[in-house]
Amino acid sequence: QTMTSAEIRQKFLDFFASKGHQIVASSSLIPANDPTLLFTNAGMNQFKDVFLGFDKRPYTRATTAQKVVRAGGKHNDLENVGYTARHHTFFEMLGNFSFGDYFKEDAIKYAWEFLTSPQWLGLPSEKLSVTVYAEDDEAYDLWHKTIGVPAERMIRIGDNKGAKYASDNFWTMGDTGPCGPCTEIFYDHGAHIPGGPPGSPDEDGDRFIEIWNNVFMQFNRDEAGVLHKLPKPSVDTGMGLERIAAVMQHVNSNYDIDLFKQLIADAQRVTGAADINSPSLKVIADHIRSSAFLIADGALPANDGRGYVVRRIVRRAIRHGYKLGQKGFFFHQLVAKLAELMGDAYPELRQRQSAIEDALRLEEEIFGRTLENGMALLESALAGDKKELDGATAFKLADTFGFPIDLTADVCRERNVTVDMAGFEAALEAQRTQSKAAGTFKMAAGLAYEGEGTCFHGYQQANADATVLALYRGN
Ligand code: ATP
Ligand code: MG
Ligand code: MG
Ligand code: MG
């Protein structure tokens, strides 16, 4: 007998409520008053000022199920979707927080109790391994001596400065803000899945899945990179609901959990895809969640800033539908299923269902005018087994056909083709210089498309792509 995602979410909140935590609602995906952040990327975002000591709450312990999007900025998983079993652009992060209340010992004890106690999740402890920050002997001893995790399932990992592998046990929200050493809990899905333990050369697989990160918030990083002590040592944790649901439902991929199974089936219905296992259906099921939730929170597809990220996600989904053979408008039709599946937990989906559908449908119409011709151009540019797409074509696709550069790169990646990014940037730069020389009135033309809709306004598009390039570079 397995637990549904909804049951796990509720159990988590109930558990921490039973430990004196205030249940707090998810905040919006659009961060309030935080220009350093593209979208809400962790449960702690809404408590940033509480950690920093600028904001006081009537509680010192809180628990949330938080809507999160990681599609740009410091935490960006857009390029992982469709390629790993564990990454989404939108996911739910379950968290417990201590604002100068308990610290390492209780955080570790709570996490272990919730995961292993038969009263809660009842996971077999031998499937769990734990990483700690390399220098954090206190956390190591708590896990090893107090909890009893054997040494062979404990791994010390540093802050990854100059390290060989991706693992990193010093969590930061962004370039600035609250941060601290962390300890992460991994679940072993079994030897039939490729991938090594954290800190190993083949750690980037789907066998050992990071399910829960416990951050010991102790510092605020300023613009110069200097760490300042927080007023009080605190705790911030995050567990991906979809990942723990996969564990509890005895499946090895997030895309096989209750919620995704149904969304993927609906994606097959609306695209008419022949193969239910197509990665494109996973991408579409992922992208309908991020785009619908973002639009519900007010980020509409647009040509710059947050709206451009939404536009990119929606267009990538549309292109995957096209790849599956669906040339008509399908994407907006998925909103109803999503609202049915997630509307109890997130009523905004039902309240804004028709507005979300309209925004997606409009984007399908706009992109639908250029998608087919753009794909034809791309196909002919790649004809003859080319291994690299030239920058001029990539630019033309962006400028004339509304293909964000990451969408073009997504198509190329499927075929093991790289994109000449330097050439693309050069073409972009040339366009910008030209537009500037032609006069500044174009800049005031706003963000809308120009003319009857087959062409994009070059200058605006160039700016938008510059935004994405900046995101790529991690700025
Ligand atoms: P990973 O190393 O797998 O990319 P992370 O270390 O970047 O994860 P954290 O910032 O520590 O993730 O976030 C806390 C938790 O949120 C993770 O332990 C994981 O369970 C979940 N999580 C992180 N990124 C994603 C994602 N893109 N999709 C689904 N769940 C995620
Ligand atoms: Mg990550
Ligand atoms: Mg990690
Ligand atoms: Mg982590």
XYZ file of C-alpha atoms and ligand atoms in Angstrom:
509
model
C 0.000 0.000 0.000
C 1.438 3.328 -1.042
C 0.956 6.959 -0.126
C -0.311 9.575 -2.541
C 1.565 12.836 -3.039
C -1.260 14.666 -1.285
C -1.005 12.330 1.719
C 2.758 12.797 1.961
C 2.408 16.579 1.824
C -0.152 16.473 4.626
C 1.882 14.043 6.728
C 4.913 16.293 6.516
C 2.969 19.325 7.705
C 1.259 17.285 10.442
C 4.565 15.917 11.660
C 6.157 19.316 12.038
C 2.987 20.796 13.500
C 3.219 18.066 16.139
C 6.725 19.379 16.872
C 5.463 22.886 17.508
C 5.832 24.316 13.990
C 3.408 26.858 12.587
C 1.969 25.713 9.255
C 2.496 28.620 6.844
C 1.003 28.840 3.344
C 3.193 28.728 0.254
C 4.239 32.152 -0.954
C 3.896 33.290 -4.555
C 6.393 32.154 -7.188
C 7.063 35.836 -7.813
C 9.279 36.914 -4.941
C 7.960 39.843 -2.944
C 10.476 42.698 -2.715
C 13.489 40.672 -3.699
C 15.150 41.902 -6.874
C 18.004 39.409 -6.361
C 15.681 36.522 -7.120
C 14.098 35.540 -10.446
C 11.484 33.148 -9.050
C 10.917 31.569 -5.667
C 13.546 28.821 -5.689
C 13.289 27.448 -2.147
C 10.994 27.276 0.841
C 13.201 29.668 2.779
C 12.712 32.606 0.391
C 9.618 33.918 2.129
C 11.523 33.812 5.425
C 14.689 35.479 4.171
C 14.202 38.594 6.283
C 13.326 36.517 9.320
C 16.673 34.726 9.049
C 18.408 38.057 8.561
C 16.730 39.457 11.670
C 14.857 42.231 9.807
C 11.445 40.661 10.260
C 9.878 39.164 13.370
C 7.151 36.540 13.359
C 4.927 35.372 16.194
C 6.537 31.924 15.860
C 10.104 30.578 15.865
C 9.282 27.341 14.046
C 7.485 27.047 10.735
C 6.657 24.396 8.146
C 5.517 24.808 4.541
C 4.801 23.113 1.256
C 6.232 25.720 -1.085
C 5.785 26.200 -4.815
C 9.217 26.462 -6.375
C 10.504 27.169 -9.888
C 14.096 26.539 -10.906
C 14.404 27.774 -14.455
C 17.005 30.497 -14.234
C 19.400 32.236 -11.894
C 21.438 30.375 -9.307
C 19.293 27.244 -9.295
C 18.397 26.334 -12.871
C 17.146 22.870 -13.798
C 15.547 23.654 -17.160
C 18.239 21.779 -19.054
C 17.824 18.727 -16.811
C 14.151 18.209 -17.610
C 13.693 15.315 -20.000
C 17.172 14.055 -19.161
C 17.013 13.068 -15.479
C 14.377 11.241 -13.457
C 14.550 13.738 -10.623
C 14.517 17.316 -11.902
C 11.560 19.559 -12.662
C 11.298 23.242 -13.439
C 8.350 23.444 -11.016
C 8.209 21.337 -7.898
C 6.909 21.410 -4.362
C 9.426 21.829 -1.605
C 8.460 20.592 1.843
C 10.309 22.470 4.534
C 10.755 23.015 8.233
C 12.347 26.136 9.595
C 13.851 27.233 12.886
C 14.390 30.931 13.397
C 17.035 30.922 16.111
C 15.150 28.138 17.878
C 16.497 24.564 17.473
C 19.678 23.890 15.551
C 21.609 20.884 14.229
C 20.654 18.250 16.754
C 16.902 18.604 16.594
C 16.901 19.193 12.843
C 18.693 15.895 12.312
C 16.530 14.045 14.824
C 13.302 15.352 13.279
C 14.367 14.466 9.753
C 15.314 10.951 10.769
C 12.151 10.396 12.753
C 9.918 11.572 9.926
C 11.649 9.379 7.355
C 12.113 6.184 9.346
C 9.466 6.025 12.065
C 6.741 3.509 11.128
C 4.259 6.077 12.350
C 5.373 8.483 9.604
C 7.117 7.352 6.409
C 8.707 4.196 7.804
C 11.571 4.010 5.283
C 14.198 1.293 5.802
C 17.231 3.086 7.253
C 19.685 0.968 5.264
C 18.494 2.618 2.031
C 19.451 6.052 3.328
C 22.864 7.670 3.194
C 23.912 11.036 4.478
C 26.348 13.718 3.422
C 27.709 16.376 5.749
C 29.756 19.487 5.106
C 33.398 18.416 5.055
C 34.408 20.329 8.182
C 31.206 19.807 10.138
C 32.275 17.230 12.729
C 29.298 18.119 14.872
C 26.814 17.074 12.184
C 28.889 14.005 11.403
C 28.828 12.894 15.038
C 25.118 13.563 15.391
C 24.339 11.299 12.443
C 26.915 8.681 13.263
C 26.837 8.488 17.055
C 23.437 9.846 18.084
C 21.352 8.479 15.196
C 23.578 5.493 14.395
C 24.120 5.892 10.645
C 27.089 3.597 9.846
C 30.280 5.228 8.567
C 30.000 3.518 5.174
C 26.808 5.451 4.480
C 28.224 8.817 5.539
C 30.047 11.102 3.125
C 31.862 14.376 3.747
C 31.534 16.933 0.965
C 32.974 20.457 0.807
C 31.742 23.631 -0.780
C 32.822 22.479 -4.226
C 35.210 25.335 -4.841
C 37.489 23.759 -7.394
C 36.078 20.315 -6.664
C 35.766 17.706 -9.370
C 32.116 16.836 -8.919
C 28.846 18.691 -8.677
C 27.965 17.946 -5.069
C 28.089 20.886 -2.790
C 27.354 20.948 0.914
C 27.289 24.676 1.399
C 23.853 25.924 0.425
C 23.300 29.419 -0.908
C 20.060 30.948 -2.065
C 21.765 33.096 -4.696
C 24.907 35.159 -5.024
C 23.861 36.996 -1.894
C 21.635 36.189 1.065
C 21.342 33.606 3.837
C 23.561 30.538 3.512
C 25.306 27.877 5.474
C 26.696 24.360 5.580
C 24.212 21.597 4.967
C 23.622 17.900 5.391
C 21.768 15.954 2.728
C 19.874 12.685 2.853
C 19.999 10.338 -0.148
C 17.834 7.359 -0.983
C 19.292 4.387 -2.852
C 16.899 3.281 -5.585
C 18.958 0.152 -6.230
C 21.772 -1.241 -8.321
C 19.576 -1.586 -11.409
C 19.650 2.216 -11.813
C 22.840 3.839 -13.165
C 24.651 6.278 -10.904
C 27.105 6.394 -8.031
C 26.912 7.738 -4.483
C 27.260 11.492 -3.885
C 30.820 12.711 -4.241
C 31.712 9.921 -6.671
C 32.627 10.415 -10.345
C 29.291 9.037 -11.534
C 27.147 10.761 -8.905
C 25.066 12.445 -11.584
C 22.778 9.459 -12.066
C 19.369 8.541 -10.752
C 20.343 5.738 -8.379
C 21.250 7.730 -5.252
C 18.642 10.442 -5.134
C 18.991 13.441 -2.874
C 15.664 13.631 -1.105
C 16.205 16.147 1.672
C 18.583 18.962 2.392
C 18.971 20.366 5.905
C 20.756 23.710 5.889
C 22.313 25.127 9.018
C 21.762 28.787 8.250
C 24.505 30.802 9.867
C 25.624 33.500 7.437
C 24.489 36.245 5.148
C 26.638 36.633 2.071
C 27.032 40.219 0.853
C 27.783 41.485 -2.654
C 31.505 41.273 -2.072
C 31.126 37.609 -1.132
C 31.903 38.244 2.533
C 30.043 36.072 5.049
C 28.411 37.835 7.989
C 27.046 35.899 10.932
C 23.257 35.785 11.183
C 21.786 37.105 14.424
C 21.051 33.524 15.469
C 21.943 30.106 14.048
C 18.863 28.794 12.266
C 17.591 25.846 10.266
C 16.147 25.713 6.764
C 15.265 22.435 5.120
C 13.866 21.367 1.790
C 12.549 18.043 0.605
C 11.252 17.579 -2.932
C 7.708 16.219 -2.681
C 7.933 14.481 -6.056
C 11.172 12.733 -5.090
C 9.885 11.443 -1.773
C 6.641 10.425 -3.487
C 8.658 8.310 -5.941
C 10.292 6.582 -2.980
C 6.993 6.018 -1.176
C 5.284 4.781 -4.337
C 8.124 2.352 -5.133
C 8.946 3.880 -8.482
C 12.376 4.997 -9.655
C 11.417 8.177 -11.457
C 9.524 11.263 -10.376
C 7.692 10.988 -13.667
C 6.116 7.707 -12.534
C 4.406 9.104 -9.431
C 0.616 9.397 -9.237
C 0.453 13.024 -10.292
C 2.862 12.816 -13.218
C 1.395 9.575 -14.522
C -1.935 11.307 -14.964
C -0.456 14.472 -16.406
C 1.628 12.485 -18.881
C -1.425 10.459 -19.921
C -3.231 13.723 -20.555
C -0.241 15.055 -22.511
C -0.432 11.938 -24.661
C -4.139 12.528 -25.186
C -3.737 16.124 -26.343
C -0.629 15.542 -28.473
C -1.706 12.215 -29.922
C 1.790 10.875 -29.207
C 2.278 7.237 -30.130
C 4.734 6.371 -27.362
C 3.755 7.030 -23.739
C 7.448 6.766 -22.770
C 8.585 9.615 -24.985
C 10.781 12.090 -23.070
C 8.874 14.881 -24.802
C 5.735 13.945 -22.847
C 7.707 14.299 -19.620
C 8.943 17.699 -20.716
C 5.403 18.797 -21.584
C 4.035 17.507 -18.251
C 6.793 19.348 -16.436
C 6.393 22.563 -18.390
C 2.617 22.784 -17.997
C 3.150 22.879 -14.252
C 5.750 25.645 -14.284
C 4.024 27.751 -16.899
C 0.533 27.404 -15.404
C 1.699 28.140 -11.872
C 3.808 31.084 -13.026
C 0.950 32.563 -15.017
C -1.385 32.011 -12.050
C 1.041 34.075 -9.981
C 1.077 36.845 -12.559
C 4.079 36.132 -14.792
C 2.713 36.207 -18.328
C 4.747 35.276 -21.403
C 6.651 38.388 -22.488
C 9.829 39.459 -24.176
C 11.900 40.351 -21.176
C 12.620 39.556 -17.573
C 10.493 36.959 -15.808
C 7.959 36.908 -18.604
C 10.622 35.878 -21.060
C 11.471 32.852 -18.944
C 7.792 31.878 -19.056
C 7.758 32.407 -22.826
C 10.800 30.171 -23.217
C 9.272 27.390 -21.138
C 5.958 27.530 -23.005
C 7.639 27.551 -26.418
C 9.877 24.652 -25.516
C 6.759 22.681 -24.570
C 5.019 23.650 -27.804
C 8.055 22.543 -29.796
C 8.031 19.170 -28.032
C 4.390 18.753 -28.988
C 5.297 19.604 -32.561
C 8.025 16.982 -32.419
C 5.400 14.448 -31.353
C 3.402 15.300 -34.435
C 0.894 17.722 -32.933
C 0.714 20.726 -35.232
C -2.400 22.180 -33.614
C -2.911 24.003 -30.333
C -2.699 21.523 -27.488
C -0.767 22.967 -24.582
C -3.545 25.042 -23.010
C -5.769 21.962 -22.943
C -3.634 20.504 -20.156
C -4.613 23.161 -17.652
C -7.910 21.466 -16.807
C -6.194 18.228 -15.777
C -3.583 20.108 -13.795
C -6.265 22.082 -11.971
C -8.097 18.849 -11.236
C -4.945 17.192 -9.871
C -3.462 20.091 -7.914
C -6.372 22.474 -7.390
C -7.187 21.238 -3.899
C -3.724 22.134 -2.645
C -3.423 25.236 -4.851
C -6.868 26.785 -5.416
C -5.362 29.539 -7.594
C -5.242 26.978 -10.416
C -9.019 26.680 -10.398
C -9.632 30.350 -9.731
C -7.459 31.412 -12.660
C -7.951 28.429 -14.919
C -9.454 30.301 -17.854
C -6.919 33.133 -17.644
C -4.105 30.578 -17.722
C -5.693 28.785 -20.653
C -6.102 32.057 -22.550
C -2.486 33.098 -21.993
C -1.174 29.720 -23.138
C -3.501 29.570 -26.103
C -2.386 33.051 -27.200
C 1.239 31.987 -26.994
C 0.433 28.895 -29.048
C -1.146 31.123 -31.674
C 1.770 33.536 -31.797
C 4.470 30.892 -31.907
C 2.348 28.789 -34.241
C 2.841 31.430 -36.944
C 6.590 30.864 -37.125
C 7.285 27.447 -35.629
C 6.889 25.385 -38.773
C 8.970 27.674 -40.983
C 11.583 28.009 -38.266
C 11.839 24.245 -37.936
C 12.220 23.966 -41.695
C 15.075 26.475 -41.621
C 16.713 24.608 -38.763
C 16.334 21.259 -40.531
C 17.932 22.556 -43.689
C 20.779 24.165 -41.731
C 21.461 20.818 -40.065
C 21.137 18.752 -43.223
C 24.055 16.560 -44.120
C 24.906 15.412 -40.586
C 26.212 18.760 -39.392
C 27.715 18.620 -35.917
C 27.378 22.329 -35.227
C 24.650 24.844 -35.962
C 26.100 28.105 -37.243
C 25.551 31.266 -35.237
C 23.911 33.171 -38.079
C 21.111 30.594 -38.380
C 20.655 30.446 -34.615
C 20.330 34.218 -34.658
C 17.905 34.228 -37.545
C 15.771 31.670 -35.730
C 15.673 33.944 -32.695
C 15.246 37.184 -34.565
C 12.768 36.194 -37.247
C 11.110 33.010 -36.030
C 10.855 33.587 -32.276
C 13.033 30.635 -31.298
C 14.681 31.539 -27.986
C 18.291 30.405 -28.213
C 17.798 27.751 -25.535
C 14.939 26.244 -27.564
C 17.201 25.991 -30.600
C 19.874 24.450 -28.387
C 17.277 21.993 -27.026
C 16.513 20.743 -30.546
C 20.206 20.533 -31.390
C 21.023 18.632 -28.224
C 18.534 15.915 -29.161
C 20.622 15.338 -32.257
C 24.027 15.679 -30.623
C 24.590 18.953 -32.413
C 26.196 21.933 -30.677
C 25.370 25.581 -31.311
C 28.029 28.099 -32.262
C 27.266 30.393 -29.333
C 30.111 32.782 -30.105
C 28.724 33.234 -33.613
C 25.240 33.725 -32.198
C 26.470 36.356 -29.774
C 28.357 38.154 -32.505
C 25.220 38.322 -34.672
C 23.251 39.538 -31.663
C 25.803 42.221 -30.914
C 25.836 43.385 -34.542
C 22.049 43.656 -34.469
C 22.113 45.707 -31.299
C 24.710 48.115 -32.610
C 22.711 48.542 -35.791
C 19.478 49.161 -33.919
C 21.140 51.744 -31.729
C 22.501 53.522 -34.766
C 19.059 53.465 -36.354
C 17.686 55.486 -33.482
C 16.312 54.952 -30.051
C 12.638 55.220 -30.963
C 12.571 51.457 -31.390
C 13.335 50.988 -27.749
C 10.214 52.857 -26.820
C 8.170 50.623 -29.072
C 7.414 48.410 -26.100
C 7.618 44.695 -25.746
C 4.863 43.681 -28.108
C 5.391 41.992 -31.411
C 5.531 44.267 -34.371
C 3.413 44.034 -37.454
C 1.229 41.192 -38.468
C 3.043 38.658 -36.432
C 5.388 36.706 -38.635
C 8.417 38.684 -37.533
C 9.681 39.666 -34.167
C 10.872 43.106 -33.469
C 14.560 42.478 -33.809
C 15.815 44.849 -31.201
C 13.458 43.630 -28.498
C 14.235 40.057 -29.322
C 17.934 40.783 -29.175
C 17.510 42.304 -25.748
C 15.532 39.326 -24.583
C 18.186 36.953 -25.793
C 20.811 39.016 -24.041
C 18.804 38.463 -20.862
C 18.914 34.722 -21.414
C 22.607 34.769 -22.157
C 23.121 36.572 -18.878
C 21.089 33.877 -17.143
C 23.189 31.215 -18.831
C 26.298 32.840 -17.532
C 24.743 32.759 -14.071
C 24.453 36.527 -13.666
P 20.072 18.306 -6.950
O 21.490 18.193 -6.450
O 19.395 16.985 -7.095
O 19.973 19.163 -8.170
P 19.772 20.431 -5.094
O 20.911 20.101 -4.169
O 20.016 21.436 -6.137
O 19.239 19.059 -5.800
P 18.399 21.778 -2.938
O 18.679 23.177 -3.327
O 19.199 21.206 -1.839
O 18.482 20.838 -4.258
O 16.806 21.647 -2.688
C 16.232 20.853 -1.663
C 15.498 19.642 -2.205
O 14.606 19.970 -3.251
C 16.405 18.574 -2.802
O 16.972 17.775 -1.804
C 15.430 17.809 -3.687
O 14.679 16.867 -2.947
C 14.487 18.878 -4.166
N 14.825 19.349 -5.519
C 15.846 20.174 -5.859
N 15.819 20.478 -7.165
C 14.747 19.830 -7.672
C 14.163 19.784 -8.956
N 14.665 20.466 -9.978
N 13.042 19.043 -9.135
C 12.502 18.353 -8.103
N 13.000 18.371 -6.858
C 14.104 19.104 -6.637
Mg 20.243 21.220 -8.161
Mg 22.336 18.532 -4.567
Mg 20.852 19.954 -2.116
